[in-house]
Coordinates of C-alpha atoms and ligand atoms in Angstrom, one line a residue:
X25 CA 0.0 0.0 0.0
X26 CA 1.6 3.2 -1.3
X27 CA -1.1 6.1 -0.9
X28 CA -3.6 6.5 2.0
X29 CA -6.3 9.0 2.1
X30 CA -7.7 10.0 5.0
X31 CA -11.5 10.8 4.2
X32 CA -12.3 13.8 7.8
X33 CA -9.6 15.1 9.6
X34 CA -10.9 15.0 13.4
X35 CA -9.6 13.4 15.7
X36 CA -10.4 9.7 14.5
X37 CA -8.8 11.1 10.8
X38 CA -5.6 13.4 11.5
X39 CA -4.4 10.6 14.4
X40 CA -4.5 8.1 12.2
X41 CA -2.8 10.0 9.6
X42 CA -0.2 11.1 12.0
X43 CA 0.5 7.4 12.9
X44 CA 0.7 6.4 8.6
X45 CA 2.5 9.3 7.6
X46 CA 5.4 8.9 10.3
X47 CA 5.6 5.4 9.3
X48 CA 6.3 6.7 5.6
X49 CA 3.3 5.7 3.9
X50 CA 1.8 9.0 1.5
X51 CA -0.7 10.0 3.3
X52 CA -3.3 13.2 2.4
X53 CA -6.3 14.0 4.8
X54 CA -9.2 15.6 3.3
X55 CA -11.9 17.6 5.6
X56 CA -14.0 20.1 4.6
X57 CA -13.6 22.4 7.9
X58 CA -10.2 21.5 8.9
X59 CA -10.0 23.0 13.1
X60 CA -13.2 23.7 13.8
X61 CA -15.7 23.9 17.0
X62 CA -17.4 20.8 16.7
X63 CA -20.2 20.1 19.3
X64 CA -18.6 18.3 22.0
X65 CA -17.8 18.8 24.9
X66 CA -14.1 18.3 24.8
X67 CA -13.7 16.2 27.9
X68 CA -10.5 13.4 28.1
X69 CA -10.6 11.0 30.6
X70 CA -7.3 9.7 32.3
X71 CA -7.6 6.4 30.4
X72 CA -7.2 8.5 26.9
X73 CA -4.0 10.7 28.2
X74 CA -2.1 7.6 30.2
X75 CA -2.5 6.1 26.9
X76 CA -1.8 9.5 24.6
X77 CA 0.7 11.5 27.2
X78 CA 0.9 14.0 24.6
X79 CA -2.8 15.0 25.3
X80 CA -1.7 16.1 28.5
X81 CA 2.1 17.5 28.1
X82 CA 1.6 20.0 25.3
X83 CA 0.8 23.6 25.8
X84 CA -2.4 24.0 23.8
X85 CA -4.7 25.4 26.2
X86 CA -7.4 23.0 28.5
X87 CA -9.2 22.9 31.8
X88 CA -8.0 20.6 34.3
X89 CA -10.5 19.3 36.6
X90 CA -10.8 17.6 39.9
X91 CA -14.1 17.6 40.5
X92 CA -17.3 16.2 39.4
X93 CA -20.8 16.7 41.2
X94 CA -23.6 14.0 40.1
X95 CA -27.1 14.8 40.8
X96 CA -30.2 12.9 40.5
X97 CA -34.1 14.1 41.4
X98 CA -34.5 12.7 45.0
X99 CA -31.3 12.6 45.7
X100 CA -29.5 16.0 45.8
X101 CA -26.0 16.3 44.8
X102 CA -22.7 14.4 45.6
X103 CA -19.3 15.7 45.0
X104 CA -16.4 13.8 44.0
X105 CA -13.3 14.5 43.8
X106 CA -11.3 12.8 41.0
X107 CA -7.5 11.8 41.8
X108 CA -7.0 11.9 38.0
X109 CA -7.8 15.2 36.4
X110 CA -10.6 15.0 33.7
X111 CA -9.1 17.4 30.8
X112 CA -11.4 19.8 29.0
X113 CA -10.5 21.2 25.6
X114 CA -12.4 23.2 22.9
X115 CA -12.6 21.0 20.0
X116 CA -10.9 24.0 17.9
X117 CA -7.7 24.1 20.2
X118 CA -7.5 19.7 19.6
X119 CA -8.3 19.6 16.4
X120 CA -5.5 21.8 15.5
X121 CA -3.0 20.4 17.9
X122 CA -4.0 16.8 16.2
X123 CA -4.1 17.9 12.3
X124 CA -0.3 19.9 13.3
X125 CA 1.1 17.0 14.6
X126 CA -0.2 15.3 11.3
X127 CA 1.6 17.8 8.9
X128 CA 4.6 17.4 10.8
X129 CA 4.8 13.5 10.7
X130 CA 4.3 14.0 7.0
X131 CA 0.7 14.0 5.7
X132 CA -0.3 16.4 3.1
X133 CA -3.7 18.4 4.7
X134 CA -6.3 19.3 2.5
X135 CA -9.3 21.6 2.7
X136 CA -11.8 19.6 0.8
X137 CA -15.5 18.4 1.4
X138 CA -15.1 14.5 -0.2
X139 CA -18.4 14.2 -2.4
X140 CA -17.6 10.7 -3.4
X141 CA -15.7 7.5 -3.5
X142 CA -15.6 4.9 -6.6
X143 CA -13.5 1.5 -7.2
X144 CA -12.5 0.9 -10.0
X145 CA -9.7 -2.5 -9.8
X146 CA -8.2 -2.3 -6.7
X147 CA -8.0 1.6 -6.7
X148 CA -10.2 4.2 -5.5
X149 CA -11.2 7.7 -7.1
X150 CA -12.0 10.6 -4.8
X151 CA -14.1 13.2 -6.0
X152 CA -14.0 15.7 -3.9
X153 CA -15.0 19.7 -4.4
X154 CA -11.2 21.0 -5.4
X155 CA -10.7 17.6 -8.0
X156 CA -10.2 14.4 -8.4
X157 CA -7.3 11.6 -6.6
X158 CA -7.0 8.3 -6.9
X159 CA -6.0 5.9 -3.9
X160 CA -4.7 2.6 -3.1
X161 CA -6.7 2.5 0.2
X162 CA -9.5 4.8 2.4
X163 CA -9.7 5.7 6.1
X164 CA -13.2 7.0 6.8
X165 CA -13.5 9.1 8.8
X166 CA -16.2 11.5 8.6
X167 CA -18.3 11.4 11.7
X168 CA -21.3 10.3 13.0
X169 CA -23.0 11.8 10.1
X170 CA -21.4 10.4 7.4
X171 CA -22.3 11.1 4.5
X172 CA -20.5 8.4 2.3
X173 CA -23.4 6.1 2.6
X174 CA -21.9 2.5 1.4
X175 CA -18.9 2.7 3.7
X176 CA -18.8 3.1 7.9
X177 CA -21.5 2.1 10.3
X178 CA -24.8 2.2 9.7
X179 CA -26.2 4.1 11.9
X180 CA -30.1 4.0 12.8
X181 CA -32.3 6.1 14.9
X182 CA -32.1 3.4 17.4
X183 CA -28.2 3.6 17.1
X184 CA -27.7 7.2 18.1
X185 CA -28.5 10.0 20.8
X186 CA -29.2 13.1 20.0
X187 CA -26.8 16.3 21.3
X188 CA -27.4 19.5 22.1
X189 CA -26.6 22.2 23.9
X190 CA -24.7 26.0 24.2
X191 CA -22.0 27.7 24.7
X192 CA -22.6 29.8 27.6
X193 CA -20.0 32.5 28.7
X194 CA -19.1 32.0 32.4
X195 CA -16.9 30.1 34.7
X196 CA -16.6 27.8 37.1
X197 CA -14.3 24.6 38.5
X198 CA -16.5 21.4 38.7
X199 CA -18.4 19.5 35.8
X200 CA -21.7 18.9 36.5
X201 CA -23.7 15.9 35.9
X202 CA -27.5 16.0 36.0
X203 CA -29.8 12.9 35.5
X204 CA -33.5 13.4 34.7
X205 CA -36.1 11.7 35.6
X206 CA -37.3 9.1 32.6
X207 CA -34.0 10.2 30.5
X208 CA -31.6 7.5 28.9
X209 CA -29.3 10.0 29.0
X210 CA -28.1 13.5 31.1
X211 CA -27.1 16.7 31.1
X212 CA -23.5 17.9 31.5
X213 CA -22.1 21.4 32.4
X214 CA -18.4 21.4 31.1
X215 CA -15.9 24.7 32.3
X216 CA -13.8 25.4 29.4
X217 CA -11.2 28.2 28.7
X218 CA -13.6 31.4 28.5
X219 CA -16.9 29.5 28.6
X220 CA -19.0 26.9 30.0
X221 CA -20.3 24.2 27.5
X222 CA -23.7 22.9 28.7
X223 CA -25.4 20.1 27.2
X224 CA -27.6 16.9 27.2
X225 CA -27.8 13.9 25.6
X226 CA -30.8 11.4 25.5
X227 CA -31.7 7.9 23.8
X228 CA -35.5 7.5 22.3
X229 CA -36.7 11.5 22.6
X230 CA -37.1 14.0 20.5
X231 CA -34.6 16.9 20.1
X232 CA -36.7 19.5 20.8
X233 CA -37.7 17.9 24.4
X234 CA -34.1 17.4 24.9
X235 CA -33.7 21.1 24.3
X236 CA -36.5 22.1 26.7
X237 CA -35.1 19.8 29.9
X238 CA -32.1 21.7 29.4
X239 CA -33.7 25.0 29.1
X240 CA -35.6 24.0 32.0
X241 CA -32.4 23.1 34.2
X242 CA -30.1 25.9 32.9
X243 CA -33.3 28.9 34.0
X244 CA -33.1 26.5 37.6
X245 CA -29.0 27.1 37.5
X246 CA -29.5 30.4 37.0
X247 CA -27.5 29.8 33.0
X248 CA -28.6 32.3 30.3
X249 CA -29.0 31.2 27.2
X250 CA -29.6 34.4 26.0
X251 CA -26.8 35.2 23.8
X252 CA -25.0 31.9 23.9
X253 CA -24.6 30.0 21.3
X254 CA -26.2 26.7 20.2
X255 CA -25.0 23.7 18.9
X256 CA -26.2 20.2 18.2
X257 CA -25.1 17.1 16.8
X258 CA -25.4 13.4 16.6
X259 CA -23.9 10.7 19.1
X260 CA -23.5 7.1 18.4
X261 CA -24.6 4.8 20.8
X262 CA -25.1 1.1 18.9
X263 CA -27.3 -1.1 21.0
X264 CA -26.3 -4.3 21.4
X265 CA -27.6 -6.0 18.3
X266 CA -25.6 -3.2 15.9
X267 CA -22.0 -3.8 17.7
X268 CA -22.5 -7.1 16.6
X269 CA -22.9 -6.4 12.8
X270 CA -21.0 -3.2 12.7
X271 CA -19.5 -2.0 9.4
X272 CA -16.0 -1.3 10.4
X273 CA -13.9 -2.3 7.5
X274 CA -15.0 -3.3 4.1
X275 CA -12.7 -3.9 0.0
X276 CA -10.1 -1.4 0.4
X277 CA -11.7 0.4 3.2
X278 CA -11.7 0.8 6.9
X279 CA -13.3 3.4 8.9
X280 CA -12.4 4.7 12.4
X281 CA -13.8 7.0 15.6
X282 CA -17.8 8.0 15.1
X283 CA -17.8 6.8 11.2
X284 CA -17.5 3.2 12.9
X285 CA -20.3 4.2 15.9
X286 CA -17.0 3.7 18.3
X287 CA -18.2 5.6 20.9
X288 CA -19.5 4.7 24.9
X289 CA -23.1 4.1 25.0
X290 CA -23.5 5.4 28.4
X291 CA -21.4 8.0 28.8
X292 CA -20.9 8.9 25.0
X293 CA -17.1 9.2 25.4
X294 CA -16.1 9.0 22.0
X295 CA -12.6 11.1 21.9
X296 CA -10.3 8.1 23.3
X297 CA -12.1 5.6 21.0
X298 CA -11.5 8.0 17.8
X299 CA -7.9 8.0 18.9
X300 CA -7.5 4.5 20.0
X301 CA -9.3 3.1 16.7
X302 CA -7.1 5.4 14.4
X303 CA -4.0 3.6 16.6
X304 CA -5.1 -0.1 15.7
X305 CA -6.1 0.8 12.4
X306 CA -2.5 1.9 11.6
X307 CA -1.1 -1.2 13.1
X308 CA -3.5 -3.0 11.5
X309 CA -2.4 -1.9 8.4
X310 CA 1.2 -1.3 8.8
X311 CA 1.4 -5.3 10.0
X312 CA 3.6 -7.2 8.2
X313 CA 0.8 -10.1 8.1
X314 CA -0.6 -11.0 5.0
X315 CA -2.8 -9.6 2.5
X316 CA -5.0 -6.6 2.9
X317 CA -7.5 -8.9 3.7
X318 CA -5.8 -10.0 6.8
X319 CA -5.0 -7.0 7.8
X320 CA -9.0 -5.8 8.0
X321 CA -9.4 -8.9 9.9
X322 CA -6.5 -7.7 12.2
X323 CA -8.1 -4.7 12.8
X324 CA -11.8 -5.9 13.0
X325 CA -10.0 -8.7 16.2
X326 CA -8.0 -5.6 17.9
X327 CA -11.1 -3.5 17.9
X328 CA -12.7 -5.7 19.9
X329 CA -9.8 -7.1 22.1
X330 CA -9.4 -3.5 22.9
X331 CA -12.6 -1.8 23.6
X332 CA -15.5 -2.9 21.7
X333 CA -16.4 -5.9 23.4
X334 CA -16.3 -3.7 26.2
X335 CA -18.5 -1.3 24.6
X336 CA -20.8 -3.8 23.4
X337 CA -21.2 -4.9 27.2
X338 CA -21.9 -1.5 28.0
X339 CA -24.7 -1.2 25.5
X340 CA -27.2 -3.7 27.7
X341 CA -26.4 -2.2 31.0
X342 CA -27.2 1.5 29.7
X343 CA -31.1 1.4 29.8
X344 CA -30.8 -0.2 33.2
X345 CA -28.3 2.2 34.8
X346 CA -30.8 5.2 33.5
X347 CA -33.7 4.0 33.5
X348 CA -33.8 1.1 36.5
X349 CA -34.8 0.6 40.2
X350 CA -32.6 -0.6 42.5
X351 CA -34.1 -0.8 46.4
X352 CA -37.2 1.2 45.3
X353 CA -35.2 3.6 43.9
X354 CA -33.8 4.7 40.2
X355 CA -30.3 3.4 39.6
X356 CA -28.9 7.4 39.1
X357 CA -30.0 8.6 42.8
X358 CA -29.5 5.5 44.5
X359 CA -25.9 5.9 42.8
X360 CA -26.0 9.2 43.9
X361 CA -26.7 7.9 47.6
X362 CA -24.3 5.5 47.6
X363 CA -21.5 7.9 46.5
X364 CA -22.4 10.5 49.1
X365 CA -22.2 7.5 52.0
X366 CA -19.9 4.8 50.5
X367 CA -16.4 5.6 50.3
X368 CA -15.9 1.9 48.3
X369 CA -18.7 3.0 45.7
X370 CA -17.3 6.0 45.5
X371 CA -14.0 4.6 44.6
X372 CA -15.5 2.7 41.7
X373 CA -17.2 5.7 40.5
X374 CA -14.4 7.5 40.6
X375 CA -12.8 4.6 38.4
X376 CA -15.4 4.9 36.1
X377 CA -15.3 8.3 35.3
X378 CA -11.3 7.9 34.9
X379 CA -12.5 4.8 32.4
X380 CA -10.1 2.8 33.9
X381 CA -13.3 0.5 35.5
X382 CA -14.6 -1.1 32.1
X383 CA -18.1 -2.0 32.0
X384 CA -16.9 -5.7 31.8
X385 CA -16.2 -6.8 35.4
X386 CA -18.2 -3.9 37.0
X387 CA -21.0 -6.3 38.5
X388 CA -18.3 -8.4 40.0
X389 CA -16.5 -5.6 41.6
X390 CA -20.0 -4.0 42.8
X391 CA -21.1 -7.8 44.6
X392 CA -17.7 -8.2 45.7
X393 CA -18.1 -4.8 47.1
X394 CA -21.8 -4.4 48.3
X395 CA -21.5 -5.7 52.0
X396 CA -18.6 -3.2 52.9
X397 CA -20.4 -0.9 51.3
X398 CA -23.7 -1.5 52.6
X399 CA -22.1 -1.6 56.0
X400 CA -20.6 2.1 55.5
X401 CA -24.0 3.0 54.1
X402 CA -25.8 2.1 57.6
X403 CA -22.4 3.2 59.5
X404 CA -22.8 6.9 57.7
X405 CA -26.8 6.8 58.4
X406 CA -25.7 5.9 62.5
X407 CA -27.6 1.9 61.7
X408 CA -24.9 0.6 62.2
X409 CA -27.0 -1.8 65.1
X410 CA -28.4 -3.2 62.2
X411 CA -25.2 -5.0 61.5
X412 CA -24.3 -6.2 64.7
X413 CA -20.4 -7.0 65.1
X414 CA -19.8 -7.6 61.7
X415 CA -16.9 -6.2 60.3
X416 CA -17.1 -5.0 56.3
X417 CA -16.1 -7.6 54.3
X418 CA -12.6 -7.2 52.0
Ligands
LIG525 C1 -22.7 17.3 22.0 C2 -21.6 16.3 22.1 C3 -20.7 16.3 23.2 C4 -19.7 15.3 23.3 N1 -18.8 15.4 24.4 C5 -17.8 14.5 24.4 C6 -16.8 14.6 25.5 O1 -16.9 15.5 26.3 N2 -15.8 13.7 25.5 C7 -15.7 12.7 24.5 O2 -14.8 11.9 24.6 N3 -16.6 12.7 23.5 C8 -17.6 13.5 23.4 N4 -18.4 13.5 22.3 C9 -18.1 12.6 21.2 C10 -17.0 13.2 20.3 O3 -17.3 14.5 19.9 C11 -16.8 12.3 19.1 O4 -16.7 10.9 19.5 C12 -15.5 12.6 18.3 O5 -15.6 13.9 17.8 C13 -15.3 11.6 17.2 O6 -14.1 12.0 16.5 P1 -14.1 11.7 14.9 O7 -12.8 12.2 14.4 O8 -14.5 10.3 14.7 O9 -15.3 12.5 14.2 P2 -15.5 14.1 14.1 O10 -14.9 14.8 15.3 O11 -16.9 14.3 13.9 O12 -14.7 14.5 12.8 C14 -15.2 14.2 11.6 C15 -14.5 15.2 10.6 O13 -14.9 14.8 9.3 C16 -15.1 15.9 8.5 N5 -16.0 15.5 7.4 C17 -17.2 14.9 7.5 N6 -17.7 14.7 6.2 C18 -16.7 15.0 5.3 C19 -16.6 15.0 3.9 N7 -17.6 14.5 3.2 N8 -15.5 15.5 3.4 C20 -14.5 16.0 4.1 N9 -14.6 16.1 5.5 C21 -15.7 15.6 6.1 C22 -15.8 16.9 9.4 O14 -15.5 18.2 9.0 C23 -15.0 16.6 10.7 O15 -13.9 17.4 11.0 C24 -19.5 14.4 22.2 C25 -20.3 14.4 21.1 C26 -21.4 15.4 21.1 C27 -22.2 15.4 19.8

């Protein structure tokens, strides 16, 4: 393979051109906005810079924070602090940083909206608005709404969350996390440099309701929307049945970050899994195994090894952490409880929101956790009678 082309140049697209072009391959990145503010809002866990340093030694400016507080109705508010900062950037500031680092490994950038893709042999032809190139081999990736309809996921309406939100000018030092009653989803308030980004994200409900909870919540907060500006956009979050026939690689074609629905059904992290699929997909294809072929296959295996089994998992626990009961209560306040009084549940919270608990292995470590903290649950509400001499199990 002589000549890649990169098909989007966010984060998904200009890492994994960084990682071809330093390797020596040709590489050329076509995206129709280059930097630009998409709707996001910007945050990168721990897991995504202990794997990526770089996203946290560089000088491009970011929010660190250190705390989170969680809210749910019935339950008030918790605070939690993280021991490993959650970074915030403006998707401007990281898209630059990641499409600079690009042109210096080597990849030629191009301002160009991609119209459409045709094989002819074992070669590609990119139309795009500034001409045509020919290719021996295309990354997609273009987004959750990607408009190259025979290559990426295929995303339904049952497959994706709706986004929205605005940019509201103000400051402060904690995210906020609000979960609403009857909501497969939540609203987030995100400190940036300069501005706050507040948003909400929901399964199954129309985007104008969306927009009215958060109106509703950001008049309660005492946010103005007046004069702040609105964005929204579309999340993928594959249910169960989709991560098992996902589209993620195809004849001469592989597609990486939101183009492949990669992205957390729960929490809708999608920034480390844009990164970490534009990693693999370079291995993949800069393996020495076999034919292309193999090499898809490679990539299709690593994905999942990686994260995606992961994520899968995640899809069929995300209506019951929203949407549940647990002890006559919804799952969000009773988690909300738990944190406020458990300092073990707090812990794996706290590991969660790092993403260094995956969803894989989270029931085990709730069990093996749930009589020490039950027992700090009582101890904290002064029952501790009800647990006569017994010491929490480890
Ligand atoms: C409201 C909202 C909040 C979010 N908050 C977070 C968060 O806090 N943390 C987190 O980890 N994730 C968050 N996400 C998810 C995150 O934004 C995405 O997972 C991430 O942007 C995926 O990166 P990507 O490179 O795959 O796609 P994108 O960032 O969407 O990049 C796709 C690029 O392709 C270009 N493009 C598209 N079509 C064409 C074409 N035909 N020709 C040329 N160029 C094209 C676009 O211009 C764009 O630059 C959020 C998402 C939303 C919607």
């Amino acid at each position: 393979m002589k000549k890649v082309a990169v098909l989007g140049g966010g984060p998904a697209g200009a890492f994994a051109a960084e990682q071809l072009a330093s390797a020596g391959v040709e590489t050329v990145v076509f995206d129709e906005k280059l930097a630009w503010e998409k709707p996001c809002g910007g945050g990168l866990t721990y897991k995504a810079y202990r794997q990526y340093p770089f996203l946290i030694q560089n000088d491009t400016p970011k929010k660190l924070i250190t705390e989170t507080v969680l809210a749910a109705p019935g339950a008030g508010a918790v605070s939690l602090r993280l021991t490993e900062p959650l970074l915030i950037y403006s998707r401007f500031d990281l898209n630059r940083m990641l499409l600079e680092r690009a042109e210096r490994a080597g990849a030629r950038i191009e301002k160009a909206r991609v119209l459409g893709m045709e094989r002819h042999g074992d070669r590609w032809y990119l139309r795009t608005n500034n001409g045509t190139l020919d290719t021996d081999f295309c990354i997609v990736a273009t987004g959750a709404r990607n408009p190259l309809r025979d290559v990426g996921t295929q995303l339904t309406a049952d497959d994706a969350m709706a986004a929205l939100g605005y940019y509201v000018p103000g400051q402060q030092e904690q995210v906020d996390i609000q979960f609403l009653p009857r909501l497969e989803g939540y609203i987030w308030v995100f400190p940036r440099c300069g501005h706050l980004s507040v948003g909400i994200c929901g399964k199954g409900e129309p985007a104008s309701s969306l927009r009215k909870r958060l109106e509703d919540y950001m008049r309660e907060k005492g946010l103005s929307a007046k004069g702040a500006s609105f964005y929204s956009h579309l999340l993928p979050s594959l249910e169960t049945a989709a991560w098992k026939k996902n589209r993620v690689a195809g004849e001469g074609w592989l597609a990486v970050g939101d183009a492949a629905g990669l992205v957390d059904p729960i929490t809708g992290e999608g920034l480390y899994y844009a990164m970490r699929s534009a990693d693999l997909a370079a291995k993949a294809l800069l393996s020495e195994i076999g034919t292309l072929t193999d090499k898809l296959q490679a990539y299709r295996r690593m994905l999942r090894r990686d994260f995606a089994a992961d994520l899968e998992f995640g899809s069929r626990l995300a209506k019951r952490i929203f949407l549940g009961k647990f002890l006559f209560g919804t799952v969000p306040s009773r988690m909300v409880e738990f944190t406020r009084r458990s300092p073990r549940f707090s812990a794996i919270i706290q590991d969660l929101f790092a993403g260094t608990q995956p969803y894989i292995g989270l029931k085990r470590r709730l069990m093996r956790n749930l009589n020490g903290s039950l027992y700090e649950i009582l101890m904290g509400m002064g029952l501790s009678r009800l647990l006569p001499g017994r010491s929490p199990v480890r």
